[in-house]
Amino acid sequence: MSLKTFKSYTKSTRGTVLVNKNNLWKGKPLKSLTHGKNSTGGRNNLGRITSRHKGAGHKNKYRVIDFYRKKDDLKAKVERIEYDPNRSAYVALIKYEDNVMNYIIAPTNIKSGHEIISGRNKDIKIGNCMPLSDIPAGTNVHNIELSPGGGGKLVRSAGSSAEIAGMDDNYCIIKLKSGEIRKIINTARATIGV
């Protein structure tokens, strides 16, 4: 994700910094990995507004994201990076060696054509997913599971990451961006990168 700055021809462009979206996929999402989203507009079953400021907005499809990354020891190739209207982070469409396709949260600096893999004792490379016990201290991770096999629950928004601070018996000590320190069992998984 690169940033665009502008020459200050006008007052509005003087401090403007935008995200450069040239590398994003311009077509539609993969149809088999999307489904409709029911928007209530903040109204209940009687049609009365119960949650204010919720209405309007563009109609969009929900992209089914793979937070589990359970296909171990199968290489996957990043097909494309896409915009997702449902979250702040971009999503990457990956294709495994057995031709199964999935969406994952796209880490920073991942490009189409990169190869990623999940499982035990893999390389410490951006996009690879592995148990916390295999990740060395000082590494930035995202999409962290709270319990083994439960799917990524922590650190999923754009630009966020947590740092592996160390190990304590069967637990991994993780330092979140907020400064909070958490102990998570080291058989839970995380993905390398920001």
PDB file of C-alpha atoms in Angstrom:
ATOM      1  CA  MET A   1       0.000   0.000   0.000  1.00  0.00           C
ATOM      2  CA  SER A   2       1.666   3.227  -1.151  1.00  0.00           C
ATOM      3  CA  LEU A   3       0.646   6.791  -0.422  1.00  0.00           C
ATOM      4  CA  LYS A   4      -0.027   9.633  -2.884  1.00  0.00           C
ATOM      5  CA  THR A   5       0.866  13.238  -2.040  1.00  0.00           C
ATOM      6  CA  PHE A   6      -0.057  16.290  -4.099  1.00  0.00           C
ATOM      7  CA  LYS A   7       1.607  19.594  -4.996  1.00  0.00           C
ATOM      8  CA  SER A   8      -0.079  22.446  -3.171  1.00  0.00           C
ATOM      9  CA  TYR A   9      -1.744  24.181  -6.122  1.00  0.00           C
ATOM     10  CA  THR A  10      -4.789  24.829  -3.940  1.00  0.00           C
ATOM     11  CA  LYS A  11      -5.408  24.949  -0.205  1.00  0.00           C
ATOM     12  CA  SER A  12      -7.231  21.616  -0.311  1.00  0.00           C
ATOM     13  CA  THR A  13      -4.342  19.718  -1.913  1.00  0.00           C
ATOM     14  CA  ARG A  14      -1.661  21.151   0.410  1.00  0.00           C
ATOM     15  CA  GLY A  15      -1.848  18.473   3.105  1.00  0.00           C
ATOM     16  CA  THR A  16      -3.732  15.813   1.185  1.00  0.00           C
ATOM     17  CA  VAL A  17      -2.371  12.283   1.378  1.00  0.00           C
ATOM     18  CA  LEU A  18      -4.348   9.470  -0.311  1.00  0.00           C
ATOM     19  CA  VAL A  19      -3.852   5.731  -0.623  1.00  0.00           C
ATOM     20  CA  ASN A  20      -2.664   4.714  -4.088  1.00  0.00           C
ATOM     21  CA  LYS A  21      -5.091   2.098  -5.414  1.00  0.00           C
ATOM     22  CA  ASN A  22      -3.413   1.445  -8.803  1.00  0.00           C
ATOM     23  CA  ASN A  23      -2.419  -2.133  -7.876  1.00  0.00           C
ATOM     24  CA  LEU A  24      -5.931  -3.169  -6.810  1.00  0.00           C
ATOM     25  CA  TRP A  25      -8.143  -5.469  -8.871  1.00  0.00           C
ATOM     26  CA  LYS A  26     -10.632  -3.382 -10.855  1.00  0.00           C
ATOM     27  CA  GLY A  27     -13.137  -6.135 -11.651  1.00  0.00           C
ATOM     28  CA  LYS A  28     -15.805  -7.803  -9.545  1.00  0.00           C
ATOM     29  CA  PRO A  29     -15.061 -10.178  -6.642  1.00  0.00           C
ATOM     30  CA  LEU A  30     -15.042 -13.958  -7.107  1.00  0.00           C
ATOM     31  CA  LYS A  31     -18.738 -14.885  -7.142  1.00  0.00           C
ATOM     32  CA  SER A  32     -18.382 -18.225  -5.333  1.00  0.00           C
ATOM     33  CA  LEU A  33     -16.723 -16.479  -2.354  1.00  0.00           C
ATOM     34  CA  THR A  34     -19.365 -13.757  -1.930  1.00  0.00           C
ATOM     35  CA  HIS A  35     -22.909 -13.623  -0.638  1.00  0.00           C
ATOM     36  CA  GLY A  36     -25.515 -10.957   0.049  1.00  0.00           C
ATOM     37  CA  LYS A  37     -25.654  -8.869   3.200  1.00  0.00           C
ATOM     38  CA  ASN A  38     -28.920  -7.995   4.899  1.00  0.00           C
ATOM     39  CA  SER A  39     -28.993  -4.314   5.848  1.00  0.00           C
ATOM     40  CA  THR A  40     -31.566  -3.410   8.479  1.00  0.00           C
ATOM     41  CA  GLY A  41     -30.999   0.333   8.258  1.00  0.00           C
ATOM     42  CA  GLY A  42     -31.173   0.410  12.051  1.00  0.00           C
ATOM     43  CA  ARG A  43     -34.820  -0.691  12.063  1.00  0.00           C
ATOM     44  CA  ASN A  44     -36.449  -3.531  14.010  1.00  0.00           C
ATOM     45  CA  ASN A  45     -39.264  -5.929  12.981  1.00  0.00           C
ATOM     46  CA  LEU A  46     -41.850  -3.138  13.349  1.00  0.00           C
ATOM     47  CA  GLY A  47     -39.958  -0.812  11.004  1.00  0.00           C
ATOM     48  CA  ARG A  48     -39.071   1.621  13.769  1.00  0.00           C
ATOM     49  CA  ILE A  49     -35.558   3.040  14.081  1.00  0.00           C
ATOM     50  CA  THR A  50     -33.915   1.413  17.097  1.00  0.00           C
ATOM     51  CA  SER A  51     -30.264   2.192  16.215  1.00  0.00           C
ATOM     52  CA  ARG A  52     -29.793   5.711  14.928  1.00  0.00           C
ATOM     53  CA  HIS A  53     -27.462   6.798  12.087  1.00  0.00           C
ATOM     54  CA  LYS A  54     -27.375   3.353  10.417  1.00  0.00           C
ATOM     55  CA  GLY A  55     -29.269   3.836   7.148  1.00  0.00           C
ATOM     56  CA  ALA A  56     -28.270   4.405   3.509  1.00  0.00           C
ATOM     57  CA  GLY A  57     -24.857   3.520   2.108  1.00  0.00           C
ATOM     58  CA  HIS A  58     -24.034   1.565  -0.989  1.00  0.00           C
ATOM     59  CA  LYS A  59     -25.273  -1.990  -1.415  1.00  0.00           C
ATOM     60  CA  ASN A  60     -22.321  -4.378  -1.207  1.00  0.00           C
ATOM     61  CA  LYS A  61     -21.579  -8.078  -1.162  1.00  0.00           C
ATOM     62  CA  TYR A  62     -19.839  -9.769   1.756  1.00  0.00           C
ATOM     63  CA  ARG A  63     -16.520 -11.469   0.898  1.00  0.00           C
ATOM     64  CA  VAL A  64     -16.052 -14.772   2.751  1.00  0.00           C
ATOM     65  CA  ILE A  65     -12.616 -14.519   4.392  1.00  0.00           C
ATOM     66  CA  ASP A  66     -10.624 -17.583   5.485  1.00  0.00           C
ATOM     67  CA  PHE A  67      -9.524 -16.695   9.036  1.00  0.00           C
ATOM     68  CA  TYR A  68      -8.607 -20.346   9.785  1.00  0.00           C
ATOM     69  CA  ARG A  69      -5.854 -21.096   7.216  1.00  0.00           C
ATOM     70  CA  LYS A  70      -6.112 -24.858   7.862  1.00  0.00           C
ATOM     71  CA  LYS A  71      -4.748 -26.087   4.500  1.00  0.00           C
ATOM     72  CA  ASP A  72      -1.342 -27.112   5.844  1.00  0.00           C
ATOM     73  CA  ASP A  73       1.735 -27.775   3.674  1.00  0.00           C
ATOM     74  CA  LEU A  74      -0.063 -26.680   0.488  1.00  0.00           C
ATOM     75  CA  LYS A  75       1.517 -23.739  -1.326  1.00  0.00           C
ATOM     76  CA  ALA A  76      -0.823 -20.958  -2.363  1.00  0.00           C
ATOM     77  CA  LYS A  77      -0.220 -18.236  -4.930  1.00  0.00           C
ATOM     78  CA  VAL A  78      -1.624 -14.722  -4.526  1.00  0.00           C
ATOM     79  CA  GLU A  79      -3.821 -14.136  -7.575  1.00  0.00           C
ATOM     80  CA  ARG A  80      -4.822 -10.510  -6.879  1.00  0.00           C
ATOM     81  CA  ILE A  81      -5.343  -7.865  -4.195  1.00  0.00           C
ATOM     82  CA  GLU A  82      -8.896  -6.496  -3.888  1.00  0.00           C
ATOM     83  CA  TYR A  83     -10.736  -3.717  -2.087  1.00  0.00           C
ATOM     84  CA  ASP A  84     -13.245  -4.934   0.500  1.00  0.00           C
ATOM     85  CA  PRO A  85     -16.088  -2.533   1.401  1.00  0.00           C
ATOM     86  CA  ASN A  86     -16.784  -4.460   4.637  1.00  0.00           C
ATOM     87  CA  ARG A  87     -13.405  -3.906   6.331  1.00  0.00           C
ATOM     88  CA  SER A  88     -10.556  -1.415   6.474  1.00  0.00           C
ATOM     89  CA  ALA A  89      -7.919  -3.861   5.194  1.00  0.00           C
ATOM     90  CA  TYR A  90      -7.584  -5.080   1.622  1.00  0.00           C
ATOM     91  CA  VAL A  91      -8.153  -8.765   0.854  1.00  0.00           C
ATOM     92  CA  ALA A  92      -5.994 -11.095  -1.232  1.00  0.00           C
ATOM     93  CA  LEU A  93      -7.425 -13.845  -3.425  1.00  0.00           C
ATOM     94  CA  ILE A  94      -5.185 -16.914  -3.110  1.00  0.00           C
ATOM     95  CA  LYS A  95      -5.169 -20.127  -5.131  1.00  0.00           C
ATOM     96  CA  TYR A  96      -3.849 -23.338  -3.562  1.00  0.00           C
ATOM     97  CA  GLU A  97      -2.033 -26.092  -5.472  1.00  0.00           C
ATOM     98  CA  ASP A  98      -5.264 -28.149  -5.453  1.00  0.00           C
ATOM     99  CA  ASN A  99      -7.063 -25.234  -7.256  1.00  0.00           C
ATOM    100  CA  VAL A 100      -9.117 -24.207  -4.200  1.00  0.00           C
ATOM    101  CA  MET A 101      -9.489 -20.418  -3.951  1.00  0.00           C
ATOM    102  CA  ASN A 102      -9.868 -18.357  -0.772  1.00  0.00           C
ATOM    103  CA  TYR A 103      -9.824 -14.757   0.401  1.00  0.00           C
ATOM    104  CA  ILE A 104      -7.411 -13.800   3.186  1.00  0.00           C
ATOM    105  CA  ILE A 105      -6.599 -10.452   4.787  1.00  0.00           C
ATOM    106  CA  ALA A 106      -3.800  -8.976   2.671  1.00  0.00           C
ATOM    107  CA  PRO A 107      -0.635  -8.159   4.656  1.00  0.00           C
ATOM    108  CA  THR A 108       1.375  -5.041   3.791  1.00  0.00           C
ATOM    109  CA  ASN A 109       3.872  -5.435   0.900  1.00  0.00           C
ATOM    110  CA  ILE A 110       2.291  -8.608  -0.493  1.00  0.00           C
ATOM    111  CA  LYS A 111       1.879  -8.561  -4.274  1.00  0.00           C
ATOM    112  CA  SER A 112       0.131 -10.781  -6.791  1.00  0.00           C
ATOM    113  CA  GLY A 113       2.395 -13.703  -7.685  1.00  0.00           C
ATOM    114  CA  HIS A 114       3.804 -14.170  -4.152  1.00  0.00           C
ATOM    115  CA  GLU A 115       3.710 -17.685  -2.711  1.00  0.00           C
ATOM    116  CA  ILE A 116       2.473 -18.325   0.834  1.00  0.00           C
ATOM    117  CA  ILE A 117       2.052 -21.462   2.930  1.00  0.00           C
ATOM    118  CA  SER A 118       0.532 -22.580   6.251  1.00  0.00           C
ATOM    119  CA  GLY A 119       1.747 -25.206   8.713  1.00  0.00           C
ATOM    120  CA  ARG A 120       4.467 -26.075  11.192  1.00  0.00           C
ATOM    121  CA  ASN A 121       8.140 -25.115  10.766  1.00  0.00           C
ATOM    122  CA  LYS A 122       7.705 -22.862   7.722  1.00  0.00           C
ATOM    123  CA  ASP A 123       9.814 -19.862   6.676  1.00  0.00           C
ATOM    124  CA  ILE A 124       9.251 -16.582   8.525  1.00  0.00           C
ATOM    125  CA  LYS A 125       7.900 -14.818   5.430  1.00  0.00           C
ATOM    126  CA  ILE A 126       5.070 -12.288   5.016  1.00  0.00           C
ATOM    127  CA  GLY A 127       1.718 -14.055   4.587  1.00  0.00           C
ATOM    128  CA  ASN A 128       2.788 -17.419   6.026  1.00  0.00           C
ATOM    129  CA  CYS A 129       0.561 -18.792   8.803  1.00  0.00           C
ATOM    130  CA  MET A 130       1.940 -20.968  11.609  1.00  0.00           C
ATOM    131  CA  PRO A 131       1.555 -21.791  15.319  1.00  0.00           C
ATOM    132  CA  LEU A 132       2.830 -19.136  17.722  1.00  0.00           C
ATOM    133  CA  SER A 133       5.444 -21.602  19.055  1.00  0.00           C
ATOM    134  CA  ASP A 134       7.232 -21.512  15.649  1.00  0.00           C
ATOM    135  CA  ILE A 135       7.444 -17.706  15.439  1.00  0.00           C
ATOM    136  CA  PRO A 136      10.572 -16.058  16.950  1.00  0.00           C
ATOM    137  CA  ALA A 137      10.364 -13.167  19.410  1.00  0.00           C
ATOM    138  CA  GLY A 138      10.257  -9.684  17.881  1.00  0.00           C
ATOM    139  CA  THR A 139       8.212 -10.732  14.827  1.00  0.00           C
ATOM    140  CA  ASN A 140       5.144  -8.699  13.824  1.00  0.00           C
ATOM    141  CA  VAL A 141       2.013 -10.825  13.381  1.00  0.00           C
ATOM    142  CA  HIS A 142      -1.685 -10.328  12.621  1.00  0.00           C
ATOM    143  CA  ASN A 143      -4.882 -12.445  12.433  1.00  0.00           C
ATOM    144  CA  ILE A 144      -4.134 -14.135  15.771  1.00  0.00           C
ATOM    145  CA  GLU A 145      -6.250 -16.994  17.133  1.00  0.00           C
ATOM    146  CA  LEU A 146      -7.301 -16.868  20.788  1.00  0.00           C
ATOM    147  CA  SER A 147      -7.797 -20.641  20.960  1.00  0.00           C
ATOM    148  CA  PRO A 148      -6.329 -23.318  18.660  1.00  0.00           C
ATOM    149  CA  GLY A 149      -8.545 -23.896  15.607  1.00  0.00           C
ATOM    150  CA  GLY A 150     -10.863 -21.002  16.508  1.00  0.00           C
ATOM    151  CA  GLY A 151      -9.897 -18.757  13.585  1.00  0.00           C
ATOM    152  CA  GLY A 152      -8.179 -15.371  13.725  1.00  0.00           C
ATOM    153  CA  LYS A 153      -9.861 -12.997  16.166  1.00  0.00           C
ATOM    154  CA  LEU A 154      -7.206 -10.411  17.110  1.00  0.00           C
ATOM    155  CA  VAL A 155      -5.394  -7.775  15.028  1.00  0.00           C
ATOM    156  CA  ARG A 156      -7.359  -7.860  11.768  1.00  0.00           C
ATOM    157  CA  SER A 157      -7.808  -4.206  10.761  1.00  0.00           C
ATOM    158  CA  ALA A 158      -5.649  -2.299   8.266  1.00  0.00           C
ATOM    159  CA  GLY A 159      -2.170  -1.330   9.466  1.00  0.00           C
ATOM    160  CA  SER A 160      -2.436  -3.160  12.779  1.00  0.00           C
ATOM    161  CA  SER A 161       0.013  -5.719  14.102  1.00  0.00           C
ATOM    162  CA  ALA A 162       1.128  -7.299  17.356  1.00  0.00           C
ATOM    163  CA  GLU A 163       4.645  -8.222  18.421  1.00  0.00           C
ATOM    164  CA  ILE A 164       5.735 -11.570  19.812  1.00  0.00           C
ATOM    165  CA  ALA A 165       7.389 -10.618  23.114  1.00  0.00           C
ATOM    166  CA  GLY A 166       8.488 -14.108  24.198  1.00  0.00           C
ATOM    167  CA  MET A 167       7.448 -17.534  25.487  1.00  0.00           C
ATOM    168  CA  ASP A 168       6.320 -18.668  28.936  1.00  0.00           C
ATOM    169  CA  ASP A 169       5.872 -22.463  29.310  1.00  0.00           C
ATOM    170  CA  ASN A 170       3.020 -23.373  26.939  1.00  0.00           C
ATOM    171  CA  TYR A 171       2.027 -19.757  26.355  1.00  0.00           C
ATOM    172  CA  CYS A 172       3.162 -17.036  23.981  1.00  0.00           C
ATOM    173  CA  ILE A 173       3.376 -13.451  25.266  1.00  0.00           C
ATOM    174  CA  ILE A 174       2.007 -10.982  22.726  1.00  0.00           C
ATOM    175  CA  LYS A 175       2.261  -7.185  22.912  1.00  0.00           C
ATOM    176  CA  LEU A 176      -0.642  -5.434  21.174  1.00  0.00           C
ATOM    177  CA  LYS A 177      -0.478  -1.925  19.641  1.00  0.00           C
ATOM    178  CA  SER A 178      -2.551  -0.611  22.573  1.00  0.00           C
ATOM    179  CA  GLY A 179       0.254  -1.628  24.931  1.00  0.00           C
ATOM    180  CA  GLU A 180      -1.748  -4.532  26.335  1.00  0.00           C
ATOM    181  CA  ILE A 181       0.190  -7.740  26.989  1.00  0.00           C
ATOM    182  CA  ARG A 182      -1.698 -11.007  26.403  1.00  0.00           C
ATOM    183  CA  LYS A 183      -0.778 -14.624  27.024  1.00  0.00           C
ATOM    184  CA  ILE A 184      -2.112 -16.969  24.332  1.00  0.00           C
ATOM    185  CA  ILE A 185      -1.543 -20.714  24.168  1.00  0.00           C
ATOM    186  CA  ASN A 186       1.305 -21.347  21.718  1.00  0.00           C
ATOM    187  CA  THR A 187      -0.561 -23.910  19.562  1.00  0.00           C
ATOM    188  CA  ALA A 188      -2.865 -21.099  18.340  1.00  0.00           C
ATOM    189  CA  ARG A 189      -1.960 -19.692  14.918  1.00  0.00           C
ATOM    190  CA  ALA A 190      -0.986 -16.265  13.628  1.00  0.00           C
ATOM    191  CA  THR A 191      -0.021 -14.841  10.244  1.00  0.00           C
ATOM    192  CA  ILE A 192       3.318 -13.102   9.693  1.00  0.00           C
ATOM    193  CA  GLY A 193       3.210  -9.431   8.701  1.00  0.00           C
ATOM    194  CA  VAL A 194       1.320  -6.181   9.281  1.00  0.00           C
TER     195      VAL A 194
END
